[in-house]
Amino acid sequence: MNLSLATFVLSITTTSAFVIPNNNALFATSKLNIASSEETATAPPERIAPDAGYEPEWENRPGLPNEEFLQSDTDKPDLSGMWECPLTRWDSDDIDIVAAQKEAANTLQCPLEIRASDEDAKIGSDYFKQNKEHIREELLKHGAVWFRGFDLMKSVKGHREMYESLGLDPCLDPLHSSGLRKFTSERDALYEEVNKPSLRGHYIGLHCESTAKRTAAYAAFVCFQKATEGGGRFLVADGAAILAEMDTEVLQRLYERQIRISVSNLDIPPSFPTFVKTGIKDLVAAAVAPKFDMDLEMLYESDGKPGRLQAVETAERPINRHPVTGLPVWFNNAHNHARKLRDRRPCGVPEVGMTEVFYADTMDTLSLEDCQEIKRASEKHITALAMEPGDVLLVDNYRALHGRDVFEGDRFHAVSWFTWDQNDSWRGDERRIIEKNGLNQAMNSFMDFLPKDFESKQS
């Protein structure tokens, strides 16, 4: 890759990664914290961290020192040649919105909490082997399972023992080359979560680990070290509950018009002649965009910014049927990617990585009113987990959405992604594309170069 292409590579970044008391806390109306549509460019909105429907208490359980929890079991096979992330399973046509909302309302709470007894903790991986079928069934019913109090998963090697005992088959992150995550242990198929100092002040909104092209089937998020100076709660919400909650008129409009998501920006001087802009656009489309393994269209000034070249995903419906259960769910990344929401909460992503959500039929950005409703319905159903060392959140990626609150100090969470282990045709035959490695490393270097408490410009 020559220098000019490397420069473009560094400019095209993408962002993405119980037992609840029977009371009204989960269903309390979330504060919108969104300023009115009368805001002007001279008075940028105040940034306020979003609410959550439920926040379990911290228990302050101890972890292991870094040198211990990072140890891998070298007697186990190297998994670095893992499966490619499988193609997204779309089944989103001909959905009756009213009927879908009624169906989605009749689901179990998400997540289910499984707390280790003394005996469970003592037998380690045997607990997961003995309860494999039950756990997999509960995951399908609830959308996510929170394991608390297990000592086994306080280390990299224990985390691997856990997921192998459940029969889960690792795969690449769908955005492996994006640079926002690097491997904690490549041989154990374990990615570092978004712990980068430059992004600790960035609120990661709800999203599926998905693009229009690729989606991991499952995930296992593990905590090795909670944030040393506070914050850093892991966020999870049920896509079915969000669907059932959302205003029917808004949902129908979004479904009919569909959405498109811009994943990165490249600001070209507006004074550049048309032929130069066209050349830059063609170069990025031909040489850089394919490296991200996404179906992207390069468009100028979609968000109204003069000279801005944006990489935009193909149109998708915001509702999808679950591939296994057929349950309709809110399946999209609008809560994380909508600029009107990002500009009103803590954000630490550089302008080049700022995202936007458009109505697919006109390429207008989502209205403030529709963003408000997405925010309200989503945040009402967020459980902000108090994950501590050894805790794991097992997620059905087609049912539950996840995110992360801001934090202070140091934090070490990690995640493994999994493909379809019971359906070879859904999994596919692709293995890891080694050529992605250089891009992944370059992007990680770029993000590590940013100041520790970087804050993006407001629009």
Coordinates of C-alpha atoms in Angstrom, one line a residue:
M1 CA 0.0 0.0 0.0
N2 CA 1.5 3.3 -1.0
L3 CA 1.6 6.4 1.2
S4 CA -1.4 8.1 -0.3
L5 CA -3.6 5.0 0.2
A6 CA -2.3 4.7 3.8
T7 CA -3.4 8.2 4.4
F8 CA -6.9 7.4 3.2
V9 CA -6.9 4.3 5.3
L10 CA -6.2 6.3 8.4
S11 CA -9.0 8.7 7.5
I12 CA -11.8 6.1 7.0
T13 CA -12.7 4.8 10.4
T14 CA -15.9 3.2 11.6
T15 CA -17.5 3.0 15.0
S16 CA -19.6 0.9 16.4
A17 CA -19.5 -2.7 20.9
F18 CA -31.0 -10.8 35.0
V19 CA -33.3 -11.0 37.6
I20 CA -34.8 -7.6 37.7
P21 CA -36.9 -6.5 40.7
N22 CA -40.6 -6.4 40.0
N23 CA -40.9 -2.7 40.4
N24 CA -41.4 0.4 38.2
A25 CA -37.7 1.2 37.9
L26 CA -37.3 -0.6 34.6
F27 CA -40.4 1.0 33.1
A28 CA -39.8 4.6 34.4
T29 CA -39.7 7.1 31.6
S30 CA -36.1 7.9 30.6
K31 CA -35.1 11.5 30.5
L32 CA -34.7 12.6 27.0
N33 CA -32.1 15.3 27.7
I34 CA -32.5 16.5 24.1
A35 CA -32.8 20.1 23.4
S36 CA -35.7 21.4 21.3
S37 CA -35.6 21.7 17.5
E38 CA -35.2 25.4 17.9
E39 CA -31.4 25.0 18.6
T40 CA -29.1 26.9 16.4
A41 CA -25.6 26.4 15.2
T42 CA -24.4 29.2 17.5
A43 CA -25.8 27.3 20.6
P44 CA -24.7 23.7 20.4
P45 CA -26.7 21.3 22.6
E46 CA -25.5 20.3 26.0
R47 CA -23.8 16.9 26.3
I48 CA -25.6 14.8 28.9
A49 CA -25.0 11.1 29.5
P50 CA -28.2 9.1 28.8
D51 CA -30.2 7.3 31.4
A52 CA -30.8 3.6 31.9
G53 CA -34.0 1.7 32.9
Y54 CA -32.2 -0.3 35.6
E55 CA -28.8 -0.2 37.2
P56 CA -27.7 -3.1 39.4
E57 CA -25.5 -2.4 42.4
W58 CA -21.7 -2.9 42.3
E59 CA -20.4 -5.7 44.5
N60 CA -16.6 -4.8 44.3
R61 CA -15.4 -8.4 43.7
P62 CA -11.6 -8.7 43.3
G63 CA -9.9 -9.7 40.1
L64 CA -6.5 -10.9 39.1
P65 CA -3.3 -8.9 38.4
N66 CA -2.8 -8.1 34.7
E67 CA 0.0 -10.6 34.3
E68 CA -2.2 -13.3 35.5
F69 CA -5.5 -12.7 33.8
L70 CA -3.8 -12.2 30.4
Q71 CA -2.2 -15.6 30.5
S72 CA -3.2 -18.0 27.7
D73 CA -3.2 -21.8 27.9
T74 CA -0.5 -22.6 25.4
D75 CA -1.4 -26.3 25.4
K76 CA -4.7 -25.4 23.6
P77 CA -4.8 -25.0 19.8
D78 CA -4.1 -21.6 18.3
L79 CA -7.5 -20.2 17.1
S80 CA -6.1 -17.2 15.1
G81 CA -7.3 -18.8 11.8
M82 CA -10.9 -18.5 13.1
W83 CA -14.0 -18.3 10.9
E84 CA -14.9 -15.1 9.0
C85 CA -17.9 -13.3 10.5
P86 CA -21.0 -14.8 8.8
L87 CA -23.2 -12.9 6.4
T88 CA -26.1 -11.1 7.9
R89 CA -29.4 -13.1 8.0
W90 CA -32.0 -10.7 6.7
D91 CA -35.7 -11.5 6.9
S92 CA -37.3 -8.1 7.1
D93 CA -39.8 -7.9 4.3
D94 CA -43.6 -7.8 4.7
I95 CA -43.7 -7.2 8.4
D96 CA -47.0 -6.0 9.9
I97 CA -45.9 -3.4 12.3
V98 CA -48.8 -3.6 14.7
A99 CA -48.8 -7.4 14.8
A100 CA -45.0 -7.3 15.2
Q101 CA -45.2 -5.0 18.2
K102 CA -47.8 -7.2 19.9
E103 CA -45.7 -10.3 19.4
A104 CA -42.5 -8.5 20.6
A105 CA -44.3 -7.4 23.8
N106 CA -44.8 -11.1 24.9
T107 CA -41.1 -11.8 25.6
L108 CA -39.1 -12.7 28.7
Q109 CA -36.9 -10.2 30.5
C110 CA -33.4 -9.5 29.1
P111 CA -30.9 -10.2 30.4
L112 CA -31.3 -13.3 32.6
E113 CA -29.0 -13.3 35.5
I114 CA -27.3 -16.6 36.6
R115 CA -25.4 -16.2 39.8
A116 CA -22.8 -18.8 40.8
S117 CA -23.3 -20.7 44.0
D118 CA -20.3 -21.8 45.9
E119 CA -20.5 -25.2 44.3
D120 CA -21.0 -23.7 40.8
A121 CA -17.9 -21.6 41.2
K122 CA -15.9 -24.6 42.6
I123 CA -16.5 -26.9 39.7
G124 CA -15.4 -24.3 37.1
S125 CA -15.8 -25.3 33.5
D126 CA -17.8 -28.4 34.4
Y127 CA -20.7 -26.1 35.4
F128 CA -20.9 -25.0 31.8
K129 CA -20.5 -28.5 30.3
Q130 CA -23.2 -29.8 32.6
N131 CA -25.6 -27.0 31.8
K132 CA -24.8 -26.4 28.2
E133 CA -28.2 -27.2 26.7
H134 CA -30.1 -25.3 29.4
I135 CA -27.9 -22.2 29.0
R136 CA -28.2 -22.2 25.2
E137 CA -32.0 -22.5 25.5
E138 CA -32.2 -19.6 28.0
L139 CA -30.1 -17.5 25.7
L140 CA -32.6 -18.0 22.9
K141 CA -35.5 -17.1 25.2
H142 CA -34.0 -14.1 26.9
G143 CA -31.6 -12.7 24.4
A144 CA -28.7 -12.4 26.9
V145 CA -27.4 -14.2 30.0
W146 CA -25.4 -12.4 32.7
F147 CA -23.0 -14.8 34.6
R148 CA -22.0 -13.3 37.9
G149 CA -19.6 -14.6 40.6
F150 CA -17.8 -17.2 38.6
D151 CA -14.0 -17.3 39.3
L152 CA -13.3 -19.3 36.1
M153 CA -13.7 -16.3 33.7
K154 CA -11.4 -14.0 35.6
S155 CA -8.6 -15.0 33.1
V156 CA -8.2 -15.3 29.4
K157 CA -7.7 -19.1 29.6
G158 CA -10.8 -19.5 31.8
H159 CA -12.9 -17.4 29.5
R160 CA -12.0 -19.7 26.6
E161 CA -12.8 -22.8 28.8
M162 CA -16.2 -21.3 29.4
Y163 CA -17.2 -20.7 25.8
E164 CA -15.7 -24.0 24.5
S165 CA -17.7 -25.8 27.2
L166 CA -20.8 -24.2 25.7
G167 CA -19.9 -25.3 22.2
L168 CA -19.5 -21.8 20.8
D169 CA -17.4 -21.4 17.7
P170 CA -15.3 -18.2 17.4
C171 CA -15.3 -15.9 14.4
L172 CA -13.9 -12.5 13.5
D173 CA -15.5 -9.2 14.5
P174 CA -17.6 -8.0 11.5
L175 CA -15.5 -4.8 11.6
H176 CA -12.2 -6.6 12.2
S177 CA -10.2 -3.9 10.2
S178 CA -11.9 -0.9 11.7
G179 CA -9.2 -0.3 14.3
L180 CA -11.5 0.2 17.3
R181 CA -10.7 -3.2 18.8
K182 CA -7.5 -5.2 18.8
F183 CA -6.9 -8.7 20.1
T184 CA -6.4 -9.3 23.7
S185 CA -5.3 -12.8 22.9
E186 CA -5.4 -13.7 19.2
R187 CA -4.8 -17.4 19.8
D188 CA -7.8 -17.4 22.1
A189 CA -10.1 -15.5 19.6
L190 CA -10.5 -12.7 22.2
Y191 CA -10.7 -9.1 21.3
E192 CA -10.1 -6.2 23.6
E193 CA -13.3 -4.2 24.1
V194 CA -13.3 -0.4 23.6
N195 CA -11.0 0.4 26.5
K196 CA -8.8 2.8 24.7
P197 CA -7.9 5.9 26.8
S198 CA -8.8 8.2 23.9
L199 CA -12.4 6.8 24.0
R200 CA -13.1 6.5 27.7
G201 CA -15.1 9.7 27.6
H202 CA -17.1 8.4 24.7
Y203 CA -20.6 7.0 25.3
I204 CA -21.2 4.0 23.0
G205 CA -24.9 3.8 22.1
L206 CA -26.9 0.7 21.6
H207 CA -26.0 -1.4 18.6
C208 CA -25.9 -4.9 17.3
E209 CA -22.4 -6.1 16.3
S210 CA -23.5 -5.9 12.7
T211 CA -23.3 -4.3 9.3
A212 CA -25.7 -4.6 6.5
K213 CA -23.3 -7.4 5.2
R214 CA -22.0 -9.3 8.2
T215 CA -23.3 -10.1 11.7
A216 CA -21.9 -12.3 14.5
A217 CA -24.4 -14.8 15.8
Y218 CA -23.4 -14.5 19.4
A219 CA -20.9 -12.7 21.7
A220 CA -19.4 -13.3 25.1
F221 CA -18.3 -10.0 26.9
V222 CA -16.0 -10.6 29.8
C223 CA -14.8 -8.2 32.5
F224 CA -11.2 -8.7 33.8
Q225 CA -10.9 -5.3 35.4
K226 CA -13.7 -2.8 36.0
A227 CA -13.0 0.9 35.6
T228 CA -10.6 1.9 38.4
E229 CA -12.0 5.4 38.9
G230 CA -15.7 4.8 38.2
G231 CA -18.2 4.4 35.4
G232 CA -17.8 2.0 32.5
R233 CA -21.1 0.1 33.0
F234 CA -21.9 -2.3 30.2
L235 CA -25.2 -1.6 28.5
V236 CA -27.6 -4.2 27.2
A237 CA -31.2 -3.8 25.9
D238 CA -33.7 -6.2 24.4
G239 CA -34.4 -5.5 20.7
A240 CA -37.9 -7.0 21.1
A241 CA -38.7 -4.7 24.1
I242 CA -37.6 -1.7 22.1
L243 CA -39.7 -2.6 19.2
A244 CA -42.8 -3.1 21.4
E245 CA -42.1 0.2 23.1
M246 CA -41.6 2.5 20.2
D247 CA -44.3 4.8 18.8
T248 CA -46.1 2.8 16.1
E249 CA -46.3 5.8 13.7
V250 CA -42.5 6.4 14.0
L251 CA -41.8 2.7 13.6
Q252 CA -44.0 2.5 10.5
R253 CA -42.3 5.5 8.9
L254 CA -38.8 4.2 9.6
Y255 CA -39.8 0.7 8.3
E256 CA -41.3 2.1 5.1
R257 CA -38.6 4.6 4.3
Q258 CA -35.7 2.4 5.5
I259 CA -32.5 3.7 6.8
R260 CA -28.9 4.1 5.6
I261 CA -25.9 4.7 7.8
S262 CA -22.8 6.7 7.1
V263 CA -19.8 5.2 8.8
S264 CA -17.1 7.7 8.1
N265 CA -16.2 11.1 6.7
L266 CA -13.4 12.5 4.6
D267 CA -13.5 16.3 4.4
I268 CA -12.3 17.6 1.1
P269 CA -11.7 21.3 0.5
P270 CA -15.0 22.5 -1.1
S271 CA -12.9 24.7 -3.5
F272 CA -11.4 21.6 -5.2
P273 CA -12.5 21.2 -8.8
T274 CA -15.1 18.6 -9.6
F275 CA -12.6 16.3 -11.4
V276 CA -10.3 16.2 -8.4
K277 CA -13.2 15.4 -6.1
T278 CA -14.4 12.7 -8.5
G279 CA -10.9 11.2 -8.6
I280 CA -10.7 11.1 -4.8
K281 CA -14.1 9.5 -4.5
D282 CA -13.2 6.8 -7.1
L283 CA -9.9 6.1 -5.4
V284 CA -11.5 5.7 -2.0
A285 CA -14.3 3.5 -3.4
A286 CA -11.9 1.3 -5.4
A287 CA -8.9 1.0 -3.0
V288 CA -10.0 1.6 0.5
A289 CA -13.7 0.9 1.1
P290 CA -13.4 -2.8 0.0
K291 CA -10.9 -3.3 2.8
F292 CA -13.7 -2.9 5.3
D293 CA -15.7 -5.8 3.9
M294 CA -18.9 -3.6 3.8
D295 CA -21.2 -2.7 1.0
L296 CA -20.5 1.1 0.9
E297 CA -21.3 3.9 -1.5
M298 CA -19.2 7.0 -1.5
L299 CA -21.4 10.1 -1.5
Y300 CA -20.6 13.8 -1.3
E301 CA -22.3 16.1 1.1
S302 CA -25.1 13.8 2.2
D303 CA -25.2 15.5 5.6
G304 CA -25.0 19.0 4.1
K305 CA -21.4 19.6 5.0
P306 CA -19.6 21.2 2.0
G307 CA -16.9 19.0 0.5
R308 CA -17.6 16.1 2.9
L309 CA -17.2 12.6 1.3
Q310 CA -19.1 9.9 3.3
A311 CA -19.0 6.1 3.2
V312 CA -22.7 5.1 3.3
E313 CA -24.0 1.6 3.8
T314 CA -26.8 0.2 1.7
A315 CA -30.5 0.6 2.7
E316 CA -31.9 -1.6 5.4
R317 CA -35.1 -2.0 7.3
P318 CA -34.7 -1.2 11.1
I319 CA -36.7 -4.3 12.0
N320 CA -35.6 -7.9 11.3
R321 CA -37.0 -11.3 12.2
H322 CA -34.7 -13.4 14.4
P323 CA -33.1 -16.2 12.2
V324 CA -34.0 -19.0 14.7
T325 CA -37.2 -17.9 16.5
G326 CA -38.7 -15.6 13.9
L327 CA -39.4 -13.0 16.6
P328 CA -39.5 -9.5 15.1
V329 CA -36.9 -7.2 16.8
W330 CA -35.5 -3.7 16.6
F331 CA -32.3 -4.6 14.7
N332 CA -30.2 -1.6 13.7
N333 CA -27.5 0.8 15.1
A334 CA -29.4 4.1 14.9
H335 CA -29.2 4.8 18.7
N336 CA -25.4 4.6 18.4
H337 CA -24.9 6.2 15.0
A338 CA -27.5 9.1 14.7
R339 CA -25.6 12.4 14.8
K340 CA -28.4 14.2 16.6
L341 CA -28.0 11.8 19.5
R342 CA -24.2 11.7 19.5
D343 CA -24.0 15.5 19.6
R344 CA -26.1 15.5 22.8
R345 CA -24.1 13.0 24.9
P346 CA -20.4 12.5 25.7
C347 CA -18.6 11.8 22.5
G348 CA -14.9 11.1 22.0
V349 CA -14.8 10.0 18.3
P350 CA -12.8 12.2 15.9
E351 CA -14.8 13.9 13.2
V352 CA -13.6 11.5 10.6
G353 CA -15.3 8.7 12.5
M354 CA -18.6 10.5 13.2
T355 CA -21.6 8.6 11.9
E356 CA -25.0 9.6 10.6
V357 CA -28.4 7.9 9.9
F358 CA -30.5 8.9 6.8
Y359 CA -33.9 8.0 5.5
A360 CA -33.0 5.8 2.6
D361 CA -35.6 7.2 0.2
T362 CA -34.5 10.9 0.3
M363 CA -31.1 10.7 2.1
D364 CA -32.3 13.3 4.5
T365 CA -30.9 12.9 8.1
L366 CA -33.3 11.5 10.6
S367 CA -35.5 14.2 12.2
L368 CA -34.9 15.3 15.7
E369 CA -38.3 14.0 16.6
D370 CA -37.6 10.5 15.3
C371 CA -34.3 10.5 17.1
Q372 CA -36.0 11.5 20.3
E373 CA -38.3 8.5 20.0
I374 CA -35.5 6.1 19.3
K375 CA -33.7 7.5 22.3
R376 CA -36.7 7.2 24.6
A377 CA -37.7 3.7 23.6
S378 CA -34.2 2.4 23.7
E379 CA -33.0 3.9 26.9
K380 CA -36.1 2.9 28.8
H381 CA -35.0 -0.7 28.3
I382 CA -31.3 -0.4 29.0
T383 CA -29.9 -2.4 31.9
A384 CA -26.6 -0.8 32.8
L385 CA -24.6 -3.8 34.1
A386 CA -22.2 -3.6 37.0
M387 CA -19.8 -6.1 35.5
E388 CA -17.0 -7.2 37.8
P389 CA -14.0 -9.5 37.3
G390 CA -15.1 -12.9 36.1
D391 CA -18.5 -11.7 34.9
V392 CA -19.6 -12.6 31.4
L393 CA -22.5 -11.4 29.4
L394 CA -23.5 -13.9 26.8
V395 CA -25.5 -12.2 24.0
D396 CA -27.7 -13.3 21.1
N397 CA -26.6 -10.7 18.6
Y398 CA -29.8 -10.8 16.6
R399 CA -32.0 -10.1 19.7
A400 CA -30.1 -7.9 22.2
L401 CA -28.2 -4.6 21.6
H402 CA -25.3 -3.5 23.6
G403 CA -23.2 -0.4 24.4
R404 CA -20.9 1.1 27.1
D405 CA -21.1 4.1 29.4
V406 CA -18.2 6.6 29.9
F407 CA -15.6 5.8 32.5
E408 CA -12.6 7.2 34.4
G409 CA -9.2 5.5 35.0
D410 CA -8.3 2.1 33.5
R411 CA -10.8 -0.6 32.4
F412 CA -10.2 -4.0 30.8
H413 CA -13.1 -5.8 29.2
A414 CA -12.8 -8.2 26.3
V415 CA -15.1 -10.0 23.9
S416 CA -15.3 -13.1 21.7
W417 CA -17.6 -13.3 18.7
F418 CA -19.2 -16.5 17.5
T419 CA -20.5 -17.9 14.3
W420 CA -23.4 -20.3 13.7
D421 CA -22.2 -23.6 15.2
Q422 CA -25.3 -25.6 14.4
N423 CA -25.8 -24.5 10.8
D424 CA -22.9 -24.9 8.4
S425 CA -24.6 -23.1 5.5
W426 CA -25.3 -20.0 7.7
R427 CA -21.7 -20.1 9.0
G428 CA -20.2 -20.3 5.5
D429 CA -16.8 -21.6 4.5
E430 CA -14.7 -18.4 4.8
R431 CA -11.8 -18.4 7.1
R432 CA -9.8 -15.4 8.4
I433 CA -8.5 -13.1 5.6
I434 CA -4.9 -12.4 6.8
E435 CA -4.5 -9.4 4.5
K436 CA -6.7 -7.4 6.9
N437 CA -4.1 -7.5 9.6
G438 CA -2.0 -4.5 8.4
L439 CA -5.1 -2.3 8.2
N440 CA -6.2 -3.4 11.6
Q441 CA -2.9 -2.6 13.1
A442 CA -2.7 0.8 11.4
M443 CA -6.1 1.8 12.6
N444 CA -5.3 0.8 16.2
S445 CA -2.1 2.9 16.0
F446 CA -4.1 5.9 14.8
M447 CA -6.6 5.6 17.7
D448 CA -3.9 5.1 20.3
F449 CA -2.2 8.3 19.0
L450 CA -5.2 10.4 20.0
P451 CA -5.1 12.3 23.4
K452 CA -6.4 10.3 26.3
D453 CA -9.4 12.5 26.8
F454 CA -10.1 13.4 23.2
E455 CA -13.5 15.1 22.6
S456 CA -15.0 15.4 19.1
K457 CA -16.2 18.7 17.6
Q458 CA -19.9 19.4 17.9
S459 CA -21.8 20.0 14.7

